[in-house]
mmCIF file with all atom_site columns, C-alpha atoms in Angstrom:
data_model
loop_
_atom_site.group_PDB
_atom_site.id
_atom_site.type_symbol
_atom_site.label_atom_id
_atom_site.label_alt_id
_atom_site.label_comp_id
_atom_site.label_asym_id
_atom_site.label_entity_id
_atom_site.label_seq_id
_atom_site.pdbx_PDB_ins_code
_atom_site.Cartn_x
_atom_site.Cartn_y
_atom_site.Cartn_z
_atom_site.occupancy
_atom_site.B_iso_or_equiv
_atom_site.pdbx_formal_charge
_atom_site.auth_seq_id
_atom_site.auth_comp_id
_atom_site.auth_asym_id
_atom_site.auth_atom_id
_atom_site.pdbx_PDB_model_num
ATOM 1   C CA . ALA A 1 1   ? -29.244 109.266 61.491 1.00 0.00 ? 1   ALA A CA 1
ATOM 2   C CA . LYS A 1 2   ? -30.786 111.927 63.900 1.00 0.00 ? 2   LYS A CA 1
ATOM 3   C CA . ASN A 1 3   ? -30.432 109.550 66.986 1.00 0.00 ? 3   ASN A CA 1
ATOM 4   C CA . CYS A 1 4   ? -26.508 108.824 66.190 1.00 0.00 ? 4   CYS A CA 1
ATOM 5   C CA . LYS A 1 5   ? -24.310 110.477 68.650 1.00 0.00 ? 5   LYS A CA 1
ATOM 6   C CA . MET A 1 6   ? -21.762 110.777 65.873 1.00 0.00 ? 6   MET A CA 1
ATOM 7   C CA . PRO A 1 7   ? -22.436 113.248 62.681 1.00 0.00 ? 7   PRO A CA 1
ATOM 8   C CA . VAL A 1 8   ? -23.793 111.142 59.831 1.00 0.00 ? 8   VAL A CA 1
ATOM 9   C CA . ALA A 1 9   ? -24.544 111.541 56.538 1.00 0.00 ? 9   ALA A CA 1
ATOM 10  C CA . VAL A 1 10  ? -27.443 110.103 54.542 1.00 0.00 ? 10  VAL A CA 1
ATOM 11  C CA . HIS A 1 11  ? -26.646 109.674 50.873 1.00 0.00 ? 11  HIS A CA 1
ATOM 12  C CA . PHE A 1 12  ? -28.812 108.996 48.026 1.00 0.00 ? 12  PHE A CA 1
ATOM 13  C CA . ASP A 1 13  ? -26.412 107.336 45.506 1.00 0.00 ? 13  ASP A CA 1
ATOM 14  C CA . HIS A 1 14  ? -27.021 107.209 41.456 1.00 0.00 ? 14  HIS A CA 1
ATOM 15  C CA . GLY A 1 15  ? -30.006 108.908 41.368 1.00 0.00 ? 15  GLY A CA 1
ATOM 16  C CA . LYS A 1 16  ? -31.238 109.182 37.663 1.00 0.00 ? 16  LYS A CA 1
ATOM 17  C CA . THR A 1 17  ? -34.018 111.477 37.712 1.00 0.00 ? 17  THR A CA 1
ATOM 18  C CA . GLU A 1 18  ? -35.115 114.949 39.219 1.00 0.00 ? 18  GLU A CA 1
ATOM 19  C CA . GLU A 1 19  ? -38.346 113.429 40.492 1.00 0.00 ? 19  GLU A CA 1
ATOM 20  C CA . LYS A 1 20  ? -36.433 110.690 42.728 1.00 0.00 ? 20  LYS A CA 1
ATOM 21  C CA . ILE A 1 21  ? -33.763 113.088 43.813 1.00 0.00 ? 21  ILE A CA 1
ATOM 22  C CA . THR A 1 22  ? -36.075 115.511 45.128 1.00 0.00 ? 22  THR A CA 1
ATOM 23  C CA . GLU A 1 23  ? -38.200 112.750 46.697 1.00 0.00 ? 23  GLU A CA 1
ATOM 24  C CA . ALA A 1 24  ? -35.169 112.011 48.638 1.00 0.00 ? 24  ALA A CA 1
ATOM 25  C CA . LEU A 1 25  ? -34.380 115.222 49.707 1.00 0.00 ? 25  LEU A CA 1
ATOM 26  C CA . GLU A 1 26  ? -37.838 115.895 50.753 1.00 0.00 ? 26  GLU A CA 1
ATOM 27  C CA . LEU A 1 27  ? -37.262 112.678 53.186 1.00 0.00 ? 27  LEU A CA 1
ATOM 28  C CA . GLY A 1 28  ? -34.200 114.471 54.577 1.00 0.00 ? 28  GLY A CA 1
ATOM 29  C CA . PHE A 1 29  ? -31.379 113.052 52.596 1.00 0.00 ? 29  PHE A CA 1
ATOM 30  C CA . THR A 1 30  ? -28.575 115.604 53.479 1.00 0.00 ? 30  THR A CA 1
ATOM 31  C CA . SER A 1 31  ? -26.547 114.197 50.209 1.00 0.00 ? 31  SER A CA 1
ATOM 32  C CA . VAL A 1 32  ? -27.495 113.361 46.619 1.00 0.00 ? 32  VAL A CA 1
ATOM 33  C CA . MET A 1 33  ? -25.944 111.927 43.377 1.00 0.00 ? 33  MET A CA 1
ATOM 34  C CA . PHE A 1 34  ? -26.874 112.781 40.109 1.00 0.00 ? 34  PHE A CA 1
ATOM 35  C CA . ASP A 1 35  ? -25.605 110.390 37.781 1.00 0.00 ? 35  ASP A CA 1
ATOM 36  C CA . GLY A 1 36  ? -25.466 111.689 34.336 1.00 0.00 ? 36  GLY A CA 1
ATOM 37  C CA . SER A 1 37  ? -22.403 109.972 33.236 1.00 0.00 ? 37  SER A CA 1
ATOM 38  C CA . HIS A 1 38  ? -24.189 108.325 30.470 1.00 0.00 ? 38  HIS A CA 1
ATOM 39  C CA . LEU A 1 39  ? -25.316 111.335 28.871 1.00 0.00 ? 39  LEU A CA 1
ATOM 40  C CA . PRO A 1 40  ? -23.366 113.775 26.632 1.00 0.00 ? 40  PRO A CA 1
ATOM 41  C CA . PHE A 1 41  ? -20.842 116.001 28.277 1.00 0.00 ? 41  PHE A CA 1
ATOM 42  C CA . GLU A 1 42  ? -22.944 119.260 27.812 1.00 0.00 ? 42  GLU A CA 1
ATOM 43  C CA . GLN A 1 43  ? -26.353 117.533 28.912 1.00 0.00 ? 43  GLN A CA 1
ATOM 44  C CA . ASN A 1 44  ? -24.425 115.838 32.103 1.00 0.00 ? 44  ASN A CA 1
ATOM 45  C CA . ALA A 1 45  ? -23.202 119.199 33.089 1.00 0.00 ? 45  ALA A CA 1
ATOM 46  C CA . ALA A 1 46  ? -26.682 120.977 32.614 1.00 0.00 ? 46  ALA A CA 1
ATOM 47  C CA . GLU A 1 47  ? -28.661 118.438 34.219 1.00 0.00 ? 47  GLU A CA 1
ATOM 48  C CA . THR A 1 48  ? -26.065 118.145 37.088 1.00 0.00 ? 48  THR A CA 1
ATOM 49  C CA . ALA A 1 49  ? -26.021 121.951 37.492 1.00 0.00 ? 49  ALA A CA 1
ATOM 50  C CA . LYS A 1 50  ? -29.865 121.937 37.848 1.00 0.00 ? 50  LYS A CA 1
ATOM 51  C CA . ILE A 1 51  ? -30.221 119.201 40.572 1.00 0.00 ? 51  ILE A CA 1
ATOM 52  C CA . ASN A 1 52  ? -27.358 120.857 42.516 1.00 0.00 ? 52  ASN A CA 1
ATOM 53  C CA . SER A 1 53  ? -29.444 124.042 42.824 1.00 0.00 ? 53  SER A CA 1
ATOM 54  C CA . ILE A 1 54  ? -32.337 121.943 43.890 1.00 0.00 ? 54  ILE A CA 1
ATOM 55  C CA . ALA A 1 55  ? -30.353 120.281 46.725 1.00 0.00 ? 55  ALA A CA 1
ATOM 56  C CA . LYS A 1 56  ? -28.962 123.564 47.962 1.00 0.00 ? 56  LYS A CA 1
ATOM 57  C CA . ARG A 1 57  ? -32.580 124.553 48.508 1.00 0.00 ? 57  ARG A CA 1
ATOM 58  C CA . PHE A 1 58  ? -32.424 121.915 50.915 1.00 0.00 ? 58  PHE A CA 1
ATOM 59  C CA . ASN A 1 59  ? -28.986 122.455 52.296 1.00 0.00 ? 59  ASN A CA 1
ATOM 60  C CA . ALA A 1 60  ? -27.810 119.363 50.894 1.00 0.00 ? 60  ALA A CA 1
ATOM 61  C CA . ASP A 1 61  ? -24.568 118.593 49.136 1.00 0.00 ? 61  ASP A CA 1
ATOM 62  C CA . CYS A 1 62  ? -24.557 117.383 45.833 1.00 0.00 ? 62  CYS A CA 1
ATOM 63  C CA . GLU A 1 63  ? -22.257 114.929 43.982 1.00 0.00 ? 63  GLU A CA 1
ATOM 64  C CA . GLY A 1 64  ? -21.925 114.205 40.170 1.00 0.00 ? 64  GLY A CA 1
ATOM 65  C CA . GLU A 1 65  ? -20.171 112.100 37.792 1.00 0.00 ? 65  GLU A CA 1
ATOM 66  C CA . ILE A 1 66  ? -17.885 112.725 34.837 1.00 0.00 ? 66  ILE A CA 1
ATOM 67  C CA . GLY A 1 67  ? -16.293 109.963 32.788 1.00 0.00 ? 67  GLY A CA 1
ATOM 68  C CA . CYS A 1 68  ? -18.506 106.222 32.770 1.00 0.00 ? 68  CYS A CA 1
ATOM 69  C CA . VAL A 1 69  ? -17.485 104.064 35.644 1.00 0.00 ? 69  VAL A CA 1
ATOM 70  C CA . GLY A 1 70  ? -17.597 100.241 34.316 1.00 0.00 ? 70  GLY A CA 1
ATOM 71  C CA . GLY A 1 71  ? -20.430 97.842  35.247 1.00 0.00 ? 71  GLY A CA 1
ATOM 72  C CA . SER A 1 72  ? -23.586 98.710  36.992 1.00 0.00 ? 72  SER A CA 1
ATOM 73  C CA . GLU A 1 73  ? -24.637 98.970  40.659 1.00 0.00 ? 73  GLU A CA 1
ATOM 74  C CA . ASP A 1 74  ? -26.752 95.694  40.173 1.00 0.00 ? 74  ASP A CA 1
ATOM 75  C CA . GLY A 1 75  ? -24.562 93.961  38.182 1.00 0.00 ? 75  GLY A CA 1
ATOM 76  C CA . SER A 1 76  ? -26.824 94.006  35.314 1.00 0.00 ? 76  SER A CA 1
ATOM 77  C CA . GLU A 1 77  ? -24.816 95.588  32.709 1.00 0.00 ? 77  GLU A CA 1
ATOM 78  C CA . ASN A 1 78  ? -21.453 95.171  31.556 1.00 0.00 ? 78  ASN A CA 1
ATOM 79  C CA . ILE A 1 79  ? -20.764 98.989  30.888 1.00 0.00 ? 79  ILE A CA 1
ATOM 80  C CA . ALA A 1 80  ? -17.103 99.561  29.708 1.00 0.00 ? 80  ALA A CA 1
ATOM 81  C CA . VAL A 1 81  ? -14.833 102.002 31.420 1.00 0.00 ? 81  VAL A CA 1
ATOM 82  C CA . ASN A 1 82  ? -14.246 105.454 29.856 1.00 0.00 ? 82  ASN A CA 1
ATOM 83  C CA . CYS A 1 83  ? -11.931 107.457 32.038 1.00 0.00 ? 83  CYS A CA 1
ATOM 84  C CA . THR A 1 84  ? -12.092 110.785 32.901 1.00 0.00 ? 84  THR A CA 1
ATOM 85  C CA . SER A 1 85  ? -10.540 113.431 31.345 1.00 0.00 ? 85  SER A CA 1
ATOM 86  C CA . PRO A 1 86  ? -9.029  115.962 33.651 1.00 0.00 ? 86  PRO A CA 1
ATOM 87  C CA . VAL A 1 87  ? -9.366  119.344 31.814 1.00 0.00 ? 87  VAL A CA 1
ATOM 88  C CA . GLN A 1 88  ? -13.106 118.197 31.689 1.00 0.00 ? 88  GLN A CA 1
ATOM 89  C CA . ALA A 1 89  ? -13.663 117.502 35.190 1.00 0.00 ? 89  ALA A CA 1
ATOM 90  C CA . LEU A 1 90  ? -12.198 121.008 35.835 1.00 0.00 ? 90  LEU A CA 1
ATOM 91  C CA . GLU A 1 91  ? -15.007 122.361 33.093 1.00 0.00 ? 91  GLU A CA 1
ATOM 92  C CA . PHE A 1 92  ? -17.664 120.077 34.620 1.00 0.00 ? 92  PHE A CA 1
ATOM 93  C CA . TYR A 1 93  ? -16.842 121.459 38.084 1.00 0.00 ? 93  TYR A CA 1
ATOM 94  C CA . LYS A 1 94  ? -17.008 125.245 37.024 1.00 0.00 ? 94  LYS A CA 1
ATOM 95  C CA . ALA A 1 95  ? -20.149 124.558 35.409 1.00 0.00 ? 95  ALA A CA 1
ATOM 96  C CA . THR A 1 96  ? -22.112 122.701 37.676 1.00 0.00 ? 96  THR A CA 1
ATOM 97  C CA . GLY A 1 97  ? -20.461 123.732 41.335 1.00 0.00 ? 97  GLY A CA 1
ATOM 98  C CA . VAL A 1 98  ? -20.978 120.326 42.794 1.00 0.00 ? 98  VAL A CA 1
ATOM 99  C CA . ASP A 1 99  ? -19.698 119.698 46.204 1.00 0.00 ? 99  ASP A CA 1
ATOM 100 C CA . ALA A 1 100 ? -17.889 116.214 45.187 1.00 0.00 ? 100 ALA A CA 1
ATOM 101 C CA . LEU A 1 101 ? -17.251 114.699 41.812 1.00 0.00 ? 101 LEU A CA 1
ATOM 102 C CA . ALA A 1 102 ? -16.916 110.907 40.707 1.00 0.00 ? 102 ALA A CA 1
ATOM 103 C CA . VAL A 1 103 ? -14.199 110.011 38.552 1.00 0.00 ? 103 VAL A CA 1
ATOM 104 C CA . ALA A 1 104 ? -13.428 107.106 36.300 1.00 0.00 ? 104 ALA A CA 1
ATOM 105 C CA . ILE A 1 105 ? -9.999  106.108 36.488 1.00 0.00 ? 105 ILE A CA 1
ATOM 106 C CA . GLY A 1 106 ? -10.290 102.332 35.450 1.00 0.00 ? 106 GLY A CA 1
ATOM 107 C CA . ASN A 1 107 ? -12.639 101.549 38.405 1.00 0.00 ? 107 ASN A CA 1
ATOM 108 C CA . ALA A 1 108 ? -15.845 99.539  38.017 1.00 0.00 ? 108 ALA A CA 1
ATOM 109 C CA . HIS A 1 109 ? -19.017 98.577  40.139 1.00 0.00 ? 109 HIS A CA 1
ATOM 110 C CA . GLY A 1 110 ? -19.817 94.804  40.884 1.00 0.00 ? 110 GLY A CA 1
ATOM 111 C CA . ASN A 1 111 ? -17.147 92.592  40.704 1.00 0.00 ? 111 ASN A CA 1
ATOM 112 C CA . TYR A 1 112 ? -14.228 92.834  38.744 1.00 0.00 ? 112 TYR A CA 1
ATOM 113 C CA . LYS A 1 113 ? -13.369 90.128  36.214 1.00 0.00 ? 113 LYS A CA 1
ATOM 114 C CA . GLN A 1 114 ? -9.467  90.783  36.343 1.00 0.00 ? 114 GLN A CA 1
ATOM 115 C CA . ALA A 1 115 ? -7.625  92.785  38.659 1.00 0.00 ? 115 ALA A CA 1
ATOM 116 C CA . PRO A 1 116 ? -8.154  96.434  37.956 1.00 0.00 ? 116 PRO A CA 1
ATOM 117 C CA . LYS A 1 117 ? -5.546  98.969  36.688 1.00 0.00 ? 117 LYS A CA 1
ATOM 118 C CA . LEU A 1 118 ? -6.181  102.387 37.959 1.00 0.00 ? 118 LEU A CA 1
ATOM 119 C CA . ARG A 1 119 ? -4.892  105.543 36.255 1.00 0.00 ? 119 ARG A CA 1
ATOM 120 C CA . PHE A 1 120 ? -3.241  107.146 39.107 1.00 0.00 ? 120 PHE A CA 1
ATOM 121 C CA . ASP A 1 121 ? -1.818  109.520 36.535 1.00 0.00 ? 121 ASP A CA 1
ATOM 122 C CA . ILE A 1 122 ? -5.357  110.787 35.620 1.00 0.00 ? 122 ILE A CA 1
ATOM 123 C CA . LEU A 1 123 ? -6.607  110.702 39.414 1.00 0.00 ? 123 LEU A CA 1
ATOM 124 C CA . GLU A 1 124 ? -3.166  113.192 40.293 1.00 0.00 ? 124 GLU A CA 1
ATOM 125 C CA . GLU A 1 125 ? -3.969  115.462 37.426 1.00 0.00 ? 125 GLU A CA 1
ATOM 126 C CA . THR A 1 126 ? -7.761  115.849 38.274 1.00 0.00 ? 126 THR A CA 1
ATOM 127 C CA . ALA A 1 127 ? -7.151  116.362 42.131 1.00 0.00 ? 127 ALA A CA 1
ATOM 128 C CA . GLY A 1 128 ? -4.730  119.339 40.878 1.00 0.00 ? 128 GLY A CA 1
ATOM 129 C CA . LEU A 1 129 ? -7.329  120.897 39.114 1.00 0.00 ? 129 LEU A CA 1
ATOM 130 C CA . VAL A 1 130 ? -10.596 120.182 40.690 1.00 0.00 ? 130 VAL A CA 1
ATOM 131 C CA . PRO A 1 131 ? -10.831 122.065 44.168 1.00 0.00 ? 131 PRO A CA 1
ATOM 132 C CA . VAL A 1 132 ? -13.671 119.543 45.586 1.00 0.00 ? 132 VAL A CA 1
ATOM 133 C CA . PRO A 1 133 ? -13.442 116.129 46.945 1.00 0.00 ? 133 PRO A CA 1
ATOM 134 C CA . LEU A 1 134 ? -12.916 113.303 44.130 1.00 0.00 ? 134 LEU A CA 1
ATOM 135 C CA . VAL A 1 135 ? -15.135 110.273 44.668 1.00 0.00 ? 135 VAL A CA 1
ATOM 136 C CA . LEU A 1 136 ? -13.876 106.444 43.769 1.00 0.00 ? 136 LEU A CA 1
ATOM 137 C CA . HIS A 1 137 ? -16.938 104.019 43.180 1.00 0.00 ? 137 HIS A CA 1
ATOM 138 C CA . GLY A 1 138 ? -16.517 100.339 42.734 1.00 0.00 ? 138 GLY A CA 1
ATOM 139 C CA . GLY A 1 139 ? -14.034 99.935  45.654 1.00 0.00 ? 139 GLY A CA 1
ATOM 140 C CA . THR A 1 140 ? -14.832 96.206  45.862 1.00 0.00 ? 140 THR A CA 1
ATOM 141 C CA . GLY A 1 141 ? -12.177 94.056  44.888 1.00 0.00 ? 141 GLY A CA 1
ATOM 142 C CA . ILE A 1 142 ? -9.480  96.995  44.468 1.00 0.00 ? 142 ILE A CA 1
ATOM 143 C CA . PRO A 1 143 ? -6.348  95.695  46.078 1.00 0.00 ? 143 PRO A CA 1
ATOM 144 C CA . GLU A 1 144 ? -5.628  97.487  49.403 1.00 0.00 ? 144 GLU A CA 1
ATOM 145 C CA . PRO A 1 145 ? -2.309  99.071  48.289 1.00 0.00 ? 145 PRO A CA 1
ATOM 146 C CA . ASP A 1 146 ? -4.156  100.670 45.397 1.00 0.00 ? 146 ASP A CA 1
ATOM 147 C CA . PHE A 1 147 ? -6.595  102.076 48.030 1.00 0.00 ? 147 PHE A CA 1
ATOM 148 C CA . ILE A 1 148 ? -3.560  103.633 49.981 1.00 0.00 ? 148 ILE A CA 1
ATOM 149 C CA . ARG A 1 149 ? -2.106  105.081 46.530 1.00 0.00 ? 149 ARG A CA 1
ATOM 150 C CA . ALA A 1 150 ? -5.717  106.509 45.387 1.00 0.00 ? 150 ALA A CA 1
ATOM 151 C CA . ILE A 1 151 ? -5.866  108.115 48.843 1.00 0.00 ? 151 ILE A CA 1
ATOM 152 C CA . GLN A 1 152 ? -2.141  109.733 48.358 1.00 0.00 ? 152 GLN A CA 1
ATOM 153 C CA . CYS A 1 153 ? -3.263  110.690 44.999 1.00 0.00 ? 153 CYS A CA 1
ATOM 154 C CA . GLY A 1 154 ? -6.226  112.839 46.040 1.00 0.00 ? 154 GLY A CA 1
ATOM 155 C CA . MET A 1 155 ? -9.179  110.573 46.474 1.00 0.00 ? 155 MET A CA 1
ATOM 156 C CA . ASN A 1 156 ? -11.270 111.810 49.260 1.00 0.00 ? 156 ASN A CA 1
ATOM 157 C CA . LYS A 1 157 ? -14.390 109.149 49.250 1.00 0.00 ? 157 LYS A CA 1
ATOM 158 C CA . ILE A 1 158 ? -14.576 105.610 48.333 1.00 0.00 ? 158 ILE A CA 1
ATOM 159 C CA . ASN A 1 159 ? -17.919 103.537 47.802 1.00 0.00 ? 159 ASN A CA 1
ATOM 160 C CA . VAL A 1 160 ? -17.738 100.005 48.558 1.00 0.00 ? 160 VAL A CA 1
ATOM 161 C CA . GLY A 1 161 ? -21.095 98.309  48.041 1.00 0.00 ? 161 GLY A CA 1
ATOM 162 C CA . THR A 1 162 ? -20.587 94.753  46.451 1.00 0.00 ? 162 THR A CA 1
ATOM 163 C CA . GLU A 1 163 ? -18.583 93.316  49.234 1.00 0.00 ? 163 GLU A CA 1
ATOM 164 C CA . LEU A 1 164 ? -20.954 94.412  52.061 1.00 0.00 ? 164 LEU A CA 1
ATOM 165 C CA . LYS A 1 165 ? -23.723 92.699  49.667 1.00 0.00 ? 165 LYS A CA 1
ATOM 166 C CA . TYR A 1 166 ? -21.649 89.683  49.344 1.00 0.00 ? 166 TYR A CA 1
ATOM 167 C CA . ALA A 1 167 ? -21.204 89.323  53.086 1.00 0.00 ? 167 ALA A CA 1
ATOM 168 C CA . CYS A 1 168 ? -24.587 89.852  53.846 1.00 0.00 ? 168 CYS A CA 1
ATOM 169 C CA . SER A 1 169 ? -25.880 87.279  51.664 1.00 0.00 ? 169 SER A CA 1
ATOM 170 C CA . GLN A 1 170 ? -23.293 84.746  52.318 1.00 0.00 ? 170 GLN A CA 1
ATOM 171 C CA . THR A 1 171 ? -24.004 85.398  56.143 1.00 0.00 ? 171 THR A CA 1
ATOM 172 C CA . ALA A 1 172 ? -27.638 84.734  55.568 1.00 0.00 ? 172 ALA A CA 1
ATOM 173 C CA . ARG A 1 173 ? -27.137 81.479  53.746 1.00 0.00 ? 173 ARG A CA 1
ATOM 174 C CA . ALA A 1 174 ? -25.005 80.367  56.336 1.00 0.00 ? 174 ALA A CA 1
ATOM 175 C CA . CYS A 1 175 ? -27.484 80.969  59.323 1.00 0.00 ? 175 CYS A CA 1
ATOM 176 C CA . MET A 1 176 ? -29.994 79.285  57.492 1.00 0.00 ? 176 MET A CA 1
ATOM 177 C CA . ALA A 1 177 ? -28.304 76.152  56.829 1.00 0.00 ? 177 ALA A CA 1
ATOM 178 C CA . ALA A 1 178 ? -27.136 76.013  60.300 1.00 0.00 ? 178 ALA A CA 1
ATOM 179 C CA . LYS A 1 179 ? -30.852 76.577  61.868 1.00 0.00 ? 179 LYS A CA 1
ATOM 180 C CA . PRO A 1 180 ? -33.127 74.839  59.161 1.00 0.00 ? 180 PRO A CA 1
ATOM 181 C CA . ASN A 1 181 ? -36.018 75.122  61.644 1.00 0.00 ? 181 ASN A CA 1
ATOM 182 C CA . GLU A 1 182 ? -35.835 78.653  62.810 1.00 0.00 ? 182 GLU A CA 1
ATOM 183 C CA . ILE A 1 183 ? -38.498 80.555  62.020 1.00 0.00 ? 183 ILE A CA 1
ATOM 184 C CA . ASP A 1 184 ? -37.782 84.306  63.153 1.00 0.00 ? 184 ASP A CA 1
ATOM 185 C CA . ILE A 1 185 ? -36.259 85.759  60.724 1.00 0.00 ? 185 ILE A CA 1
ATOM 186 C CA . ARG A 1 186 ? -34.285 88.190  63.014 1.00 0.00 ? 186 ARG A CA 1
ATOM 187 C CA . LYS A 1 187 ? -32.327 85.398  64.238 1.00 0.00 ? 187 LYS A CA 1
ATOM 188 C CA . LEU A 1 188 ? -31.529 84.086  60.564 1.00 0.00 ? 188 LEU A CA 1
ATOM 189 C CA . VAL A 1 189 ? -30.431 87.486  59.707 1.00 0.00 ? 189 VAL A CA 1
ATOM 190 C CA . GLY A 1 190 ? -28.900 88.863  62.999 1.00 0.00 ? 190 GLY A CA 1
ATOM 191 C CA . ASP A 1 191 ? -25.374 87.733  62.105 1.00 0.00 ? 191 ASP A CA 1
ATOM 192 C CA . ASN A 1 192 ? -25.419 90.190  58.769 1.00 0.00 ? 192 ASN A CA 1
ATOM 193 C CA . ARG A 1 193 ? -24.794 93.324  60.530 1.00 0.00 ? 193 ARG A CA 1
ATOM 194 C CA . LYS A 1 194 ? -21.623 91.717  62.792 1.00 0.00 ? 194 LYS A CA 1
ATOM 195 C CA . ALA A 1 195 ? -20.401 90.954  59.279 1.00 0.00 ? 195 ALA A CA 1
ATOM 196 C CA . CYS A 1 196 ? -20.631 93.975  57.629 1.00 0.00 ? 196 CYS A CA 1
ATOM 197 C CA . ARG A 1 197 ? -19.569 95.947  60.728 1.00 0.00 ? 197 ARG A CA 1
ATOM 198 C CA . GLU A 1 198 ? -16.541 93.997  60.612 1.00 0.00 ? 198 GLU A CA 1
ATOM 199 C CA . ILE A 1 199 ? -15.850 94.849  56.726 1.00 0.00 ? 199 ILE A CA 1
ATOM 200 C CA . VAL A 1 200 ? -16.729 98.635  57.478 1.00 0.00 ? 200 VAL A CA 1
ATOM 201 C CA . LEU A 1 201 ? -14.452 98.909  60.664 1.00 0.00 ? 201 LEU A CA 1
ATOM 202 C CA . HIS A 1 202 ? -11.553 97.388  58.376 1.00 0.00 ? 202 HIS A CA 1
ATOM 203 C CA . LYS A 1 203 ? -12.333 99.980  55.657 1.00 0.00 ? 203 LYS A CA 1
ATOM 204 C CA . ILE A 1 204 ? -12.277 102.820 58.164 1.00 0.00 ? 204 ILE A CA 1
ATOM 205 C CA . ASP A 1 205 ? -8.621  102.129 59.399 1.00 0.00 ? 205 ASP A CA 1
ATOM 206 C CA . LEU A 1 206 ? -7.487  101.276 55.844 1.00 0.00 ? 206 LEU A CA 1
ATOM 207 C CA . PHE A 1 207 ? -9.025  104.581 54.664 1.00 0.00 ? 207 PHE A CA 1
ATOM 208 C CA . GLY A 1 208 ? -7.158  106.269 57.681 1.00 0.00 ? 208 GLY A CA 1
ATOM 209 C CA . SER A 1 209 ? -10.484 107.554 58.615 1.00 0.00 ? 209 SER A CA 1
ATOM 210 C CA . ALA A 1 210 ? -10.384 106.525 62.078 1.00 0.00 ? 210 ALA A CA 1
ATOM 211 C CA . GLY A 1 211 ? -11.378 109.064 64.872 1.00 0.00 ? 211 GLY A CA 1
ATOM 212 C CA . LYS A 1 212 ? -11.620 111.840 62.127 1.00 0.00 ? 212 LYS A CA 1
ATOM 213 C CA . ALA A 1 213 ? -15.628 112.203 62.887 1.00 0.00 ? 213 ALA A CA 1
ATOM 214 C CA . HIS A 1 214 ? -16.382 115.916 63.892 1.00 0.00 ? 214 HIS A CA 1
ATOM 215 C CA . ASN A 1 215 ? -19.706 117.760 64.339 1.00 0.00 ? 215 ASN A CA 1
ATOM 216 C CA . GLU A 1 216 ? -20.164 120.346 61.626 1.00 0.00 ? 216 GLU A CA 1
ATOM 217 C CA . PHE A 1 217 ? -24.239 119.908 61.715 1.00 0.00 ? 217 PHE A CA 1
#
């Protein structure tokens, strides 16, 4: 990231403990997320505020989460969606001072078993109350028109992970099948980067982010 010509944020996502988040900050991460969405509101707010104060000592941003985004990052749990309350979102922001807030509006991690039905009404109300960027987790599988509408309704950051993992694994399988005698791992996984790059470039265009990088660091 330091050698990149463009400004780059190195984000530690879904941190669950102060120990791991502090380790990430000491390693140079410029942004961290504390995921206390599984905790009662008061405990989530108190622990997020503590993590935010630690992040500020490292001049790093802090993201919190309120409401419960469905599924789990590794696909091991079938967690139900618990949509964010806009009023509680504002209360949470005031109690924590986070730089960004992940909200639950019908989105879920992993692969959707059926087409998601995003609550744009909740998103619009939350965006009108909370003065910091809102974050959408579980972007894989959301229809493209819904991405555009979410952005128009106030969404500022969108996470897409499962789609990239799938592209990596499928490309690796295809390369190994095509080159059964190849022993150089670099030649077997080299196309993974290209596959991910194509997805990322498309998402940058879709989200309206192209050409907007500027130096603030």
